[in-house]
């Protein structure tokens, strides 16, 4: 794992998270503001499977970063921490929003997290879809589910 990615893990609220999602997003971005509620709905389902997602803010000011951060239940890197820029450069992030899932060893397990979140939202985060999303980022299910598509 790169030193930069290793430093990002310090923002995790899940000790021993299996997978770490880096969500590059900003309040000034319309697509980010559309994406955030979808991720917020899926987040608790992934969190209970050992997937932590951290906001890597791309706002231009401390005030904008703080306002955007206050709308989200996820941990976030500090605005004044240079790791935000280092992570964007290291993972070649453009455009935003971008959601990249990284395994414990620092390997990228999925660079297209935004599409996974969109698919889950279309399917109303039903159990089967959440399990599929979890499998796409390299984690298994903590429980068995029936073959129906019932909600949680």
GROMACS .gro file of C-alpha atoms in nm:
model
  152
    1UNK     CA    1   0.000   0.000   0.000
    2UNK     CA    2   0.129   0.344  -0.077
    3UNK     CA    3   0.216   0.571   0.211
    4UNK     CA    4  -0.056   0.814   0.097
    5UNK     CA    5  -0.330   0.550   0.099
    6UNK     CA    6  -0.204   0.421   0.433
    7UNK     CA    7  -0.240   0.770   0.580
    8UNK     CA    8  -0.599   0.792   0.453
    9UNK     CA    9  -0.695   0.489   0.661
   10UNK     CA   10  -0.649   0.695   0.979
   11UNK     CA   11  -0.987   0.858   0.906
   12UNK     CA   12  -1.170   0.526   0.925
   13UNK     CA   13  -1.422   0.476   1.202
   14UNK     CA   14  -1.416   0.099   1.147
   15UNK     CA   15  -1.111  -0.069   1.303
   16UNK     CA   16  -1.005  -0.350   1.073
   17UNK     CA   17  -1.226  -0.247   0.781
   18UNK     CA   18  -1.192  -0.503   0.501
   19UNK     CA   19  -1.236  -0.244   0.227
   20UNK     CA   20  -1.194   0.131   0.229
   21UNK     CA   21  -1.389   0.355  -0.010
   22UNK     CA   22  -1.242   0.690  -0.104
   23UNK     CA   23  -1.523   0.921  -0.212
   24UNK     CA   24  -1.390   1.223  -0.399
   25UNK     CA   25  -1.668   1.479  -0.396
   26UNK     CA   26  -1.748   1.848  -0.345
   27UNK     CA   27  -2.045   2.070  -0.269
   28UNK     CA   28  -1.994   2.290  -0.579
   29UNK     CA   29  -2.044   1.985  -0.804
   30UNK     CA   30  -2.408   1.921  -0.905
   31UNK     CA   31  -2.339   1.554  -0.983
   32UNK     CA   32  -2.182   1.513  -0.640
   33UNK     CA   33  -2.486   1.663  -0.470
   34UNK     CA   34  -2.707   1.419  -0.667
   35UNK     CA   35  -2.481   1.125  -0.579
   36UNK     CA   36  -2.444   1.194  -0.205
   37UNK     CA   37  -2.800   1.093  -0.099
   38UNK     CA   38  -2.767   0.761  -0.287
   39UNK     CA   39  -2.439   0.684  -0.111
   40UNK     CA   40  -2.587   0.788   0.223
   41UNK     CA   41  -2.866   0.529   0.179
   42UNK     CA   42  -2.623   0.248   0.090
   43UNK     CA   43  -2.354   0.340   0.344
   44UNK     CA   44  -2.497   0.165   0.655
   45UNK     CA   45  -2.544  -0.159   0.460
   46UNK     CA   46  -2.181  -0.154   0.346
   47UNK     CA   47  -2.055  -0.043   0.687
   48UNK     CA   48  -2.201  -0.353   0.855
   49UNK     CA   49  -2.008  -0.562   0.602
   50UNK     CA   50  -1.675  -0.401   0.692
   51UNK     CA   51  -1.667  -0.141   0.415
   52UNK     CA   52  -1.578   0.208   0.533
   53UNK     CA   53  -1.625   0.507   0.304
   54UNK     CA   54  -1.445   0.835   0.369
   55UNK     CA   55  -1.510   1.169   0.205
   56UNK     CA   56  -1.203   1.310   0.033
   57UNK     CA   57  -1.327   1.664  -0.015
   58UNK     CA   58  -1.256   1.867  -0.325
   59UNK     CA   59  -1.412   2.194  -0.213
   60UNK     CA   60  -1.215   2.514  -0.258
   61UNK     CA   61  -1.269   2.665   0.088
   62UNK     CA   62  -1.281   2.544   0.448
   63UNK     CA   63  -1.637   2.678   0.483
   64UNK     CA   64  -1.764   2.487   0.178
   65UNK     CA   65  -1.586   2.171   0.294
   66UNK     CA   66  -1.738   2.196   0.643
   67UNK     CA   67  -2.088   2.262   0.509
   68UNK     CA   68  -2.071   1.966   0.270
   69UNK     CA   69  -1.920   1.741   0.536
   70UNK     CA   70  -2.201   1.824   0.780
   71UNK     CA   71  -2.454   1.672   0.536
   72UNK     CA   72  -2.286   1.330   0.541
   73UNK     CA   73  -2.275   1.048   0.796
   74UNK     CA   74  -1.931   0.934   0.682
   75UNK     CA   75  -1.591   1.029   0.818
   76UNK     CA   76  -1.400   1.288   0.620
   77UNK     CA   77  -1.046   1.400   0.578
   78UNK     CA   78  -0.959   1.745   0.708
   79UNK     CA   79  -0.966   2.032   0.462
   80UNK     CA   80  -0.616   2.144   0.559
   81UNK     CA   81  -0.466   1.797   0.514
   82UNK     CA   82  -0.253   1.771   0.198
   83UNK     CA   83  -0.348   1.406   0.170
   84UNK     CA   84  -0.661   1.514  -0.021
   85UNK     CA   85  -0.449   1.639  -0.310
   86UNK     CA   86  -0.202   1.350  -0.286
   87UNK     CA   87  -0.485   1.095  -0.307
   88UNK     CA   88  -0.644   1.272  -0.606
   89UNK     CA   89  -0.308   1.267  -0.783
   90UNK     CA   90  -0.221   0.910  -0.686
   91UNK     CA   91  -0.554   0.769  -0.803
   92UNK     CA   92  -0.584   0.998  -1.109
   93UNK     CA   93  -0.922   1.130  -0.996
   94UNK     CA   94  -1.109   1.325  -1.261
   95UNK     CA   95  -1.399   1.396  -1.275
   96UNK     CA   96  -1.586   1.403  -0.946
   97UNK     CA   97  -1.772   1.235  -0.797
   98UNK     CA   98  -1.539   0.936  -0.797
   99UNK     CA   99  -1.562   0.645  -0.553
  100UNK     CA  100  -1.263   0.410  -0.544
  101UNK     CA  101  -1.258   0.099  -0.323
  102UNK     CA  102  -0.919  -0.008  -0.186
  103UNK     CA  103  -0.845  -0.339  -0.011
  104UNK     CA  104  -0.646  -0.385   0.309
  105UNK     CA  105  -0.328  -0.438   0.108
  106UNK     CA  106  -0.377  -0.108  -0.074
  107UNK     CA  107  -0.487  -0.269  -0.397
  108UNK     CA  108  -0.767  -0.101  -0.591
  109UNK     CA  109  -1.057  -0.348  -0.592
  110UNK     CA  110  -1.303  -0.127  -0.781
  111UNK     CA  111  -1.262   0.215  -0.943
  112UNK     CA  112  -1.626   0.245  -1.050
  113UNK     CA  113  -1.795   0.277  -0.713
  114UNK     CA  114  -2.031   0.549  -0.836
  115UNK     CA  115  -2.189   0.306  -1.081
  116UNK     CA  116  -2.229   0.046  -0.807
  117UNK     CA  117  -2.405   0.301  -0.586
  118UNK     CA  118  -2.632   0.403  -0.875
  119UNK     CA  119  -2.727   0.039  -0.941
  120UNK     CA  120  -2.806  -0.012  -0.572
  121UNK     CA  121  -3.021   0.304  -0.570
  122UNK     CA  122  -3.215   0.194  -0.880
  123UNK     CA  123  -3.291  -0.133  -0.701
  124UNK     CA  124  -3.384   0.052  -0.379
  125UNK     CA  125  -3.093  -0.108  -0.192
  126UNK     CA  126  -3.271  -0.441  -0.173
  127UNK     CA  127  -3.082  -0.718   0.000
  128UNK     CA  128  -2.976  -0.899  -0.316
  129UNK     CA  129  -2.839  -0.582  -0.474
  130UNK     CA  130  -2.650  -0.485  -0.158
  131UNK     CA  131  -2.493  -0.832  -0.152
  132UNK     CA  132  -2.395  -0.794  -0.518
  133UNK     CA  133  -2.238  -0.452  -0.452
  134UNK     CA  134  -2.047  -0.595  -0.154
  135UNK     CA  135  -1.916  -0.877  -0.374
  136UNK     CA  136  -1.798  -0.622  -0.632
  137UNK     CA  137  -1.580  -0.453  -0.371
  138UNK     CA  138  -1.442  -0.776  -0.233
  139UNK     CA  139  -1.644  -0.850   0.080
  140UNK     CA  140  -1.881  -1.131   0.162
  141UNK     CA  141  -2.216  -1.139   0.332
  142UNK     CA  142  -2.253  -1.153   0.710
  143UNK     CA  143  -2.578  -1.344   0.668
  144UNK     CA  144  -2.777  -1.558   0.427
  145UNK     CA  145  -3.070  -1.410   0.244
  146UNK     CA  146  -3.376  -1.558   0.080
  147UNK     CA  147  -3.405  -1.561  -0.296
  148UNK     CA  148  -3.671  -1.290  -0.291
  149UNK     CA  149  -3.581  -0.926  -0.338
  150UNK     CA  150  -3.729  -0.807  -0.011
  151UNK     CA  151  -3.596  -0.494   0.148
  152UNK     CA  152  -3.409  -0.485   0.477
   0.00000   0.00000   0.00000
